[in-house]
GROMACS .gro file of C-alpha atoms in nm:
model
  383
    1UNK     CA    1   4.235  -1.012  -0.210
    2UNK     CA    2   4.403  -0.832   0.077
    3UNK     CA    3   4.243  -0.941   0.407
    4UNK     CA    4   4.168  -0.584   0.514
    5UNK     CA    5   4.000  -0.504   0.183
    6UNK     CA    6   3.804  -0.828   0.203
    7UNK     CA    7   3.684  -0.744   0.554
    8UNK     CA    8   3.588  -0.391   0.443
    9UNK     CA    9   3.400  -0.526   0.139
   10UNK     CA   10   3.211  -0.784   0.345
   11UNK     CA   11   3.115  -0.539   0.617
   12UNK     CA   12   3.002  -0.285   0.356
   13UNK     CA   13   2.791  -0.552   0.186
   14UNK     CA   14   2.643  -0.670   0.516
   15UNK     CA   15   2.565  -0.315   0.628
   16UNK     CA   16   2.386  -0.222   0.306
   17UNK     CA   17   2.202  -0.555   0.291
   18UNK     CA   18   2.110  -0.542   0.658
   19UNK     CA   19   1.979  -0.186   0.643
   20UNK     CA   20   1.778  -0.260   0.328
   21UNK     CA   21   1.629  -0.579   0.473
   22UNK     CA   22   1.539  -0.403   0.798
   23UNK     CA   23   1.371  -0.112   0.620
   24UNK     CA   24   1.187  -0.342   0.379
   25UNK     CA   25   1.075  -0.572   0.659
   26UNK     CA   26   0.971  -0.287   0.889
   27UNK     CA   27   0.746  -0.109   0.637
   28UNK     CA   28   0.581  -0.445   0.562
   29UNK     CA   29   0.549  -0.539   0.929
   30UNK     CA   30   0.367  -0.218   1.024
   31UNK     CA   31   0.124  -0.258   0.733
   32UNK     CA   32   0.048  -0.632   0.710
   33UNK     CA   33  -0.279  -0.575   0.524
   34UNK     CA   34  -0.105  -0.366   0.260
   35UNK     CA   35   0.152  -0.643   0.211
   36UNK     CA   36  -0.131  -0.896   0.192
   37UNK     CA   37  -0.298  -0.696  -0.085
   38UNK     CA   38   0.029  -0.693  -0.282
   39UNK     CA   39   0.071  -1.070  -0.240
   40UNK     CA   40  -0.284  -1.110  -0.369
   41UNK     CA   41  -0.191  -0.897  -0.673
   42UNK     CA   42   0.097  -1.133  -0.751
   43UNK     CA   43  -0.128  -1.436  -0.699
   44UNK     CA   44  -0.385  -1.289  -0.938
   45UNK     CA   45  -0.113  -1.226  -1.196
   46UNK     CA   46  -0.028  -1.599  -1.206
   47UNK     CA   47  -0.390  -1.713  -1.182
   48UNK     CA   48  -0.358  -1.847  -0.828
   49UNK     CA   49  -0.571  -1.595  -0.639
   50UNK     CA   50  -0.876  -1.820  -0.616
   51UNK     CA   51  -0.668  -2.098  -0.459
   52UNK     CA   52  -0.523  -1.885  -0.181
   53UNK     CA   53  -0.759  -1.804   0.109
   54UNK     CA   54  -0.724  -1.471   0.286
   55UNK     CA   55  -0.571  -1.631   0.595
   56UNK     CA   56  -0.292  -1.780   0.380
   57UNK     CA   57  -0.199  -1.449   0.216
   58UNK     CA   58  -0.217  -1.267   0.551
   59UNK     CA   59   0.005  -1.530   0.714
   60UNK     CA   60   0.247  -1.498   0.423
   61UNK     CA   61   0.252  -1.122   0.476
   62UNK     CA   62   0.340  -1.151   0.846
   63UNK     CA   63   0.604  -1.420   0.789
   64UNK     CA   64   0.764  -1.233   0.499
   65UNK     CA   65   0.809  -0.915   0.701
   66UNK     CA   66   0.940  -1.112   1.001
   67UNK     CA   67   1.190  -1.295   0.776
   68UNK     CA   68   1.322  -0.976   0.617
   69UNK     CA   69   1.346  -0.783   0.943
   70UNK     CA   70   1.515  -1.076   1.116
   71UNK     CA   71   1.765  -1.141   0.837
   72UNK     CA   72   1.853  -0.771   0.824
   73UNK     CA   73   1.910  -0.755   1.199
   74UNK     CA   74   2.117  -1.073   1.196
   75UNK     CA   75   2.328  -0.939   0.909
   76UNK     CA   76   2.408  -0.615   1.092
   77UNK     CA   77   2.488  -0.795   1.418
   78UNK     CA   78   2.689  -1.074   1.248
   79UNK     CA   79   2.462  -1.341   1.395
   80UNK     CA   80   2.491  -1.694   1.248
   81UNK     CA   81   2.713  -1.552   0.976
   82UNK     CA   82   2.727  -1.853   0.742
   83UNK     CA   83   2.358  -1.944   0.754
   84UNK     CA   84   2.225  -1.589   0.742
   85UNK     CA   85   2.444  -1.483   0.448
   86UNK     CA   86   2.332  -1.789   0.250
   87UNK     CA   87   1.966  -1.724   0.329
   88UNK     CA   88   2.008  -1.362   0.220
   89UNK     CA   89   2.167  -1.476  -0.108
   90UNK     CA   90   1.889  -1.730  -0.179
   91UNK     CA   91   1.623  -1.470  -0.100
   92UNK     CA   92   1.781  -1.206  -0.323
   93UNK     CA   93   1.824  -1.456  -0.609
   94UNK     CA   94   1.455  -1.544  -0.586
   95UNK     CA   95   1.347  -1.179  -0.565
   96UNK     CA   96   1.568  -1.086  -0.859
   97UNK     CA   97   1.404  -1.359  -1.067
   98UNK     CA   98   1.059  -1.229  -0.970
   99UNK     CA   99   1.149  -0.869  -1.053
  100UNK     CA  100   1.296  -0.977  -1.386
  101UNK     CA  101   0.958  -1.132  -1.464
  102UNK     CA  102   0.759  -0.822  -1.366
  103UNK     CA  103   1.004  -0.602  -1.559
  104UNK     CA  104   0.945  -0.809  -1.875
  105UNK     CA  105   0.572  -0.883  -1.846
  106UNK     CA  106   0.460  -0.589  -1.628
  107UNK     CA  107   0.189  -0.787  -1.437
  108UNK     CA  108   0.206  -0.542  -1.143
  109UNK     CA  109   0.299  -0.175  -1.155
  110UNK     CA  110   0.477  -0.158  -0.819
  111UNK     CA  111   0.672  -0.450  -0.676
  112UNK     CA  112   0.578  -0.357  -0.319
  113UNK     CA  113   0.937  -0.408  -0.197
  114UNK     CA  114   0.912  -0.112   0.037
  115UNK     CA  115   0.535  -0.104   0.087
  116UNK     CA  116   0.386   0.242   0.041
  117UNK     CA  117   0.696   0.410   0.184
  118UNK     CA  118   0.896   0.410  -0.140
  119UNK     CA  119   0.752   0.349  -0.485
  120UNK     CA  120   0.987   0.210  -0.750
  121UNK     CA  121   0.933   0.132  -1.115
  122UNK     CA  122   0.984  -0.228  -1.218
  123UNK     CA  123   1.310  -0.131  -1.389
  124UNK     CA  124   1.438   0.045  -1.077
  125UNK     CA  125   1.342  -0.256  -0.867
  126UNK     CA  126   1.532  -0.493  -1.094
  127UNK     CA  127   1.843  -0.274  -1.082
  128UNK     CA  128   1.821  -0.252  -0.703
  129UNK     CA  129   1.788  -0.629  -0.666
  130UNK     CA  130   2.080  -0.701  -0.899
  131UNK     CA  131   2.303  -0.478  -0.685
  132UNK     CA  132   2.180  -0.639  -0.363
  133UNK     CA  133   2.237  -0.987  -0.508
  134UNK     CA  134   2.598  -0.897  -0.588
  135UNK     CA  135   2.642  -0.774  -0.230
  136UNK     CA  136   2.482  -1.093  -0.099
  137UNK     CA  137   2.727  -1.296  -0.307
  138UNK     CA  138   3.018  -1.119  -0.138
  139UNK     CA  139   2.871  -1.176   0.209
  140UNK     CA  140   2.806  -1.543   0.136
  141UNK     CA  141   3.150  -1.597  -0.022
  142UNK     CA  142   3.341  -1.471   0.284
  143UNK     CA  143   3.094  -1.492   0.574
  144UNK     CA  144   3.358  -1.519   0.847
  145UNK     CA  145   3.536  -1.203   0.731
  146UNK     CA  146   3.272  -1.022   0.933
  147UNK     CA  147   3.394  -1.061   1.289
  148UNK     CA  148   3.160  -1.180   1.563
  149UNK     CA  149   3.009  -0.893   1.763
  150UNK     CA  150   2.856  -1.088   2.051
  151UNK     CA  151   2.880  -1.416   2.233
  152UNK     CA  152   2.696  -1.728   2.119
  153UNK     CA  153   2.455  -1.696   2.412
  154UNK     CA  154   2.372  -1.338   2.314
  155UNK     CA  155   2.330  -1.445   1.953
  156UNK     CA  156   2.082  -1.714   2.059
  157UNK     CA  157   1.881  -1.452   2.249
  158UNK     CA  158   1.872  -1.228   1.940
  159UNK     CA  159   1.766  -1.521   1.718
  160UNK     CA  160   1.471  -1.592   1.946
  161UNK     CA  161   1.368  -1.236   2.030
  162UNK     CA  162   1.378  -1.060   1.692
  163UNK     CA  163   1.132  -1.281   1.497
  164UNK     CA  164   0.889  -1.284   1.790
  165UNK     CA  165   0.906  -0.905   1.818
  166UNK     CA  166   0.845  -0.872   1.443
  167UNK     CA  167   0.537  -1.092   1.455
  168UNK     CA  168   0.404  -0.908   1.760
  169UNK     CA  169   0.453  -0.576   1.579
  170UNK     CA  170   0.249  -0.699   1.282
  171UNK     CA  171  -0.026  -0.837   1.506
  172UNK     CA  172  -0.053  -0.505   1.690
  173UNK     CA  173  -0.079  -0.314   1.361
  174UNK     CA  174  -0.347  -0.559   1.247
  175UNK     CA  175  -0.543  -0.495   1.566
  176UNK     CA  176  -0.497  -0.119   1.549
  177UNK     CA  177  -0.358   0.069   1.246
  178UNK     CA  178  -0.009   0.098   1.089
  179UNK     CA  179   0.231   0.280   1.322
  180UNK     CA  180   0.335   0.502   1.031
  181UNK     CA  181   0.090   0.581   0.752
  182UNK     CA  182   0.269   0.630   0.419
  183UNK     CA  183  -0.050   0.649   0.213
  184UNK     CA  184  -0.200   0.973   0.072
  185UNK     CA  185  -0.488   0.951   0.324
  186UNK     CA  186  -0.273   0.988   0.637
  187UNK     CA  187  -0.384   1.216   0.920
  188UNK     CA  188  -0.325   1.574   0.805
  189UNK     CA  189  -0.364   1.492   0.434
  190UNK     CA  190  -0.584   1.720   0.223
  191UNK     CA  191  -0.776   1.480  -0.001
  192UNK     CA  192  -0.908   1.751  -0.230
  193UNK     CA  193  -0.560   1.895  -0.284
  194UNK     CA  194  -0.425   1.545  -0.341
  195UNK     CA  195  -0.662   1.502  -0.635
  196UNK     CA  196  -0.558   1.821  -0.812
  197UNK     CA  197  -0.307   1.852  -1.096
  198UNK     CA  198  -0.094   2.170  -1.071
  199UNK     CA  199  -0.102   2.410  -1.366
  200UNK     CA  200   0.271   2.367  -1.421
  201UNK     CA  201   0.263   1.989  -1.385
  202UNK     CA  202   0.467   1.780  -1.626
  203UNK     CA  203   0.253   1.645  -1.907
  204UNK     CA  204   0.283   1.290  -2.043
  205UNK     CA  205   0.473   1.244  -2.370
  206UNK     CA  206   0.281   1.023  -2.611
  207UNK     CA  207   0.408   0.908  -2.949
  208UNK     CA  208   0.149   0.807  -3.206
  209UNK     CA  209   0.234   0.596  -3.509
  210UNK     CA  210  -0.001   0.585  -3.809
  211UNK     CA  211  -0.016   0.290  -4.045
  212UNK     CA  212  -0.107   0.417  -4.395
  213UNK     CA  213  -0.150   0.244  -4.729
  214UNK     CA  214  -0.101   0.358  -5.088
  215UNK     CA  215  -0.097   0.145  -5.404
  216UNK     CA  216  -0.091  -0.171  -5.193
  217UNK     CA  217   0.212  -0.055  -4.993
  218UNK     CA  218   0.186   0.003  -4.618
  219UNK     CA  219   0.413   0.240  -4.428
  220UNK     CA  220   0.429   0.386  -4.080
  221UNK     CA  221   0.427   0.761  -4.019
  222UNK     CA  222   0.445   0.989  -3.717
  223UNK     CA  223   0.266   1.320  -3.666
  224UNK     CA  224   0.579   1.498  -3.792
  225UNK     CA  225   0.578   1.331  -4.132
  226UNK     CA  226   0.207   1.257  -4.175
  227UNK     CA  227   0.147   1.190  -4.549
  228UNK     CA  228  -0.088   1.364  -4.790
  229UNK     CA  229  -0.445   1.263  -4.869
  230UNK     CA  230  -0.339   1.012  -5.133
  231UNK     CA  231  -0.259   0.770  -4.849
  232UNK     CA  232  -0.536   0.568  -4.681
  233UNK     CA  233  -0.551   0.533  -4.306
  234UNK     CA  234  -0.523   0.170  -4.183
  235UNK     CA  235  -0.439   0.179  -3.812
  236UNK     CA  236  -0.271   0.380  -3.536
  237UNK     CA  237  -0.077   0.302  -3.220
  238UNK     CA  238  -0.006   0.530  -2.926
  239UNK     CA  239   0.277   0.468  -2.680
  240UNK     CA  240   0.345   0.668  -2.364
  241UNK     CA  241   0.712   0.754  -2.386
  242UNK     CA  242   0.721   0.949  -2.061
  243UNK     CA  243   0.471   0.956  -1.778
  244UNK     CA  244   0.341   1.294  -1.675
  245UNK     CA  245   0.247   1.411  -1.326
  246UNK     CA  246   0.014   1.169  -1.151
  247UNK     CA  247  -0.174   1.307  -0.849
  248UNK     CA  248  -0.136   1.095  -0.533
  249UNK     CA  249  -0.515   1.054  -0.511
  250UNK     CA  250  -0.687   0.961  -0.836
  251UNK     CA  251  -0.998   0.759  -0.762
  252UNK     CA  252  -1.169   0.893  -0.450
  253UNK     CA  253  -1.537   0.923  -0.540
  254UNK     CA  254  -1.848   0.893  -0.323
  255UNK     CA  255  -2.176   0.789  -0.487
  256UNK     CA  256  -2.498   0.802  -0.284
  257UNK     CA  257  -2.789   0.557  -0.309
  258UNK     CA  258  -2.952   0.763  -0.585
  259UNK     CA  259  -2.644   0.739  -0.805
  260UNK     CA  260  -2.539   1.101  -0.744
  261UNK     CA  261  -2.171   1.188  -0.700
  262UNK     CA  262  -2.144   1.367  -0.365
  263UNK     CA  263  -1.765   1.370  -0.345
  264UNK     CA  264  -1.736   1.748  -0.355
  265UNK     CA  265  -2.007   1.783  -0.092
  266UNK     CA  266  -1.814   1.551   0.142
  267UNK     CA  267  -1.479   1.718   0.084
  268UNK     CA  268  -1.610   2.075   0.098
  269UNK     CA  269  -1.799   2.039   0.428
  270UNK     CA  270  -1.645   2.287   0.673
  271UNK     CA  271  -1.769   2.085   0.970
  272UNK     CA  272  -1.661   1.737   1.072
  273UNK     CA  273  -1.758   1.450   0.843
  274UNK     CA  274  -1.749   1.099   0.989
  275UNK     CA  275  -1.680   0.822   0.738
  276UNK     CA  276  -1.729   0.461   0.841
  277UNK     CA  277  -1.512   0.279   0.585
  278UNK     CA  278  -1.578  -0.083   0.491
  279UNK     CA  279  -1.442  -0.213   0.159
  280UNK     CA  280  -1.648  -0.530   0.204
  281UNK     CA  281  -1.939  -0.547   0.446
  282UNK     CA  282  -1.951  -0.922   0.384
  283UNK     CA  283  -1.615  -0.956   0.561
  284UNK     CA  284  -1.646  -0.665   0.804
  285UNK     CA  285  -1.607  -0.723   1.178
  286UNK     CA  286  -1.944  -0.654   1.343
  287UNK     CA  287  -1.834  -0.694   1.706
  288UNK     CA  288  -1.816  -0.319   1.771
  289UNK     CA  289  -2.138  -0.213   1.602
  290UNK     CA  290  -2.267  -0.078   1.935
  291UNK     CA  291  -1.979   0.173   1.952
  292UNK     CA  292  -2.039   0.269   1.589
  293UNK     CA  293  -2.408   0.333   1.659
  294UNK     CA  294  -2.317   0.553   1.958
  295UNK     CA  295  -2.081   0.758   1.741
  296UNK     CA  296  -2.359   0.795   1.482
  297UNK     CA  297  -2.591   0.924   1.756
  298UNK     CA  298  -2.319   1.168   1.864
  299UNK     CA  299  -2.302   1.297   1.506
  300UNK     CA  300  -2.678   1.339   1.494
  301UNK     CA  301  -2.670   1.538   1.820
  302UNK     CA  302  -2.398   1.764   1.679
  303UNK     CA  303  -2.545   1.766   1.328
  304UNK     CA  304  -2.229   1.625   1.172
  305UNK     CA  305  -2.242   1.418   0.854
  306UNK     CA  306  -2.203   1.043   0.913
  307UNK     CA  307  -2.197   0.801   0.622
  308UNK     CA  308  -2.070   0.451   0.558
  309UNK     CA  309  -1.853   0.412   0.249
  310UNK     CA  310  -1.849   0.062   0.103
  311UNK     CA  311  -1.797  -0.124  -0.221
  312UNK     CA  312  -2.061  -0.382  -0.126
  313UNK     CA  313  -2.396  -0.410  -0.300
  314UNK     CA  314  -2.752  -0.366  -0.175
  315UNK     CA  315  -2.782  -0.723  -0.047
  316UNK     CA  316  -2.473  -0.693   0.172
  317UNK     CA  317  -2.588  -0.352   0.299
  318UNK     CA  318  -2.928  -0.494   0.390
  319UNK     CA  319  -2.759  -0.783   0.571
  320UNK     CA  320  -2.538  -0.540   0.767
  321UNK     CA  321  -2.842  -0.333   0.865
  322UNK     CA  322  -3.014  -0.651   0.984
  323UNK     CA  323  -2.713  -0.764   1.188
  324UNK     CA  324  -2.626  -0.429   1.347
  325UNK     CA  325  -2.946  -0.224   1.334
  326UNK     CA  326  -2.755   0.045   1.141
  327UNK     CA  327  -2.962   0.354   1.060
  328UNK     CA  328  -2.686   0.561   0.899
  329UNK     CA  329  -2.676   0.613   0.521
  330UNK     CA  330  -2.454   0.407   0.287
  331UNK     CA  331  -2.262   0.527  -0.017
  332UNK     CA  332  -2.048   0.346  -0.272
  333UNK     CA  333  -1.674   0.393  -0.325
  334UNK     CA  334  -1.419   0.178  -0.506
  335UNK     CA  335  -1.295  -0.115  -0.291
  336UNK     CA  336  -0.926  -0.056  -0.367
  337UNK     CA  337  -0.963   0.310  -0.270
  338UNK     CA  338  -1.126   0.217   0.060
  339UNK     CA  339  -0.850  -0.036   0.138
  340UNK     CA  340  -0.602   0.245   0.081
  341UNK     CA  341  -0.792   0.498   0.294
  342UNK     CA  342  -0.771   0.286   0.611
  343UNK     CA  343  -0.635  -0.057   0.699
  344UNK     CA  344  -0.938  -0.168   0.898
  345UNK     CA  345  -1.271  -0.322   0.803
  346UNK     CA  346  -1.457  -0.129   0.923
  347UNK     CA  347  -1.257   0.176   1.020
  348UNK     CA  348  -1.351   0.532   1.108
  349UNK     CA  349  -1.212   0.837   0.928
  350UNK     CA  350  -1.300   1.194   1.025
  351UNK     CA  351  -1.259   1.479   0.777
  352UNK     CA  352  -1.290   1.854   0.806
  353UNK     CA  353  -1.301   2.052   0.484
  354UNK     CA  354  -1.145   1.754   0.306
  355UNK     CA  355  -0.855   1.719   0.551
  356UNK     CA  356  -0.810   1.393   0.744
  357UNK     CA  357  -0.818   1.486   1.112
  358UNK     CA  358  -0.848   1.138   1.264
  359UNK     CA  359  -0.846   0.765   1.183
  360UNK     CA  360  -0.935   0.469   1.405
  361UNK     CA  361  -0.959   0.093   1.373
  362UNK     CA  362  -1.291  -0.059   1.477
  363UNK     CA  363  -1.098  -0.212   1.768
  364UNK     CA  364  -0.987   0.128   1.900
  365UNK     CA  365  -1.286   0.356   1.851
  366UNK     CA  366  -1.301   0.654   2.090
  367UNK     CA  367  -1.595   0.695   2.323
  368UNK     CA  368  -1.846   0.949   2.184
  369UNK     CA  369  -1.782   1.190   2.472
  370UNK     CA  370  -1.410   1.189   2.387
  371UNK     CA  371  -1.466   1.343   2.045
  372UNK     CA  372  -1.524   1.687   2.197
  373UNK     CA  373  -1.169   1.677   2.328
  374UNK     CA  374  -1.014   1.497   2.029
  375UNK     CA  375  -1.175   1.708   1.757
  376UNK     CA  376  -1.284   2.020   1.940
  377UNK     CA  377  -1.642   1.915   1.868
  378UNK     CA  378  -1.805   2.119   2.142
  379UNK     CA  379  -1.658   2.442   2.013
  380UNK     CA  380  -1.755   2.358   1.656
  381UNK     CA  381  -2.106   2.243   1.741
  382UNK     CA  382  -2.365   2.382   1.506
  383UNK     CA  383  -2.615   2.617   1.656
   0.00000   0.00000   0.00000
């Protein structure tokens, strides 16, 4: 191959690989809990979930994002060209094998390659990884065709600084909330609208096959050539040929302690509604319960709704009340939904007429007096 073409091919491969790795690593790094949940999904698919403690999956999440972000940066800056290109190739080969498995067996619906930022089907993920593996092969085959961009001393600084910065980014987002919220419950999102299906939405295409029998002979028929009454029905199979429109929010439901669905009441309230969100009270951080209680008192003074949404049962709720002295009401919501609403356990979400107007980690809760400024509470105070 002509040396100029080789250099162009290698730099093109390194640029595409580097940009993809950086994007993939960044969206994982800013949402380490989301990446942890996806790792747990994979572990459950192979029957290993019970053997992996939460700290192990969370550590894996942080290290995975740091690895991807670092490798991507090193690729773009031509740092440690031989080693980095080989690591990228090994990583892509492993990921391609994994995506081949999920494409065949369908154990998870979304690979989680790009977190919640970009959702790909398993087939699209496999195609993407095959292309990236081919590019990684080119980069690994001619690593030195990418000229050095900085001195060895500068490279050593980059090698030390980038992984540390990636880990620090993940730790900050664990303490607070993701820097960018790609989920359908981000600030400004209208939850009620997100649950609706437009009138002109694309409908799913479902093909049904009927197994019929006549005179000891079985045949398969579709709706188009359904046989007459002389045939006896045996079985039927329905296959979704094409997915229809799926609303971004499908499972947000709030059930009070009497078993009544109060979702519409929560989403239709024209005043502020404060939701303390805890997927699991058993694992919730109780260090800031004093601040939560003060916010509850603020809501009582302003006659705003305050409720704790949890997937925990009565025993865990009673234990939380005992530990924190909580007097606010508790309602039940699906655990997966709550983990999607906010990456904090517990976390605070404020709605107004179903629109998310604010979200806070339990580590960064505003002072009660600040809510008048943040939400315009004083002006909206009920008379």
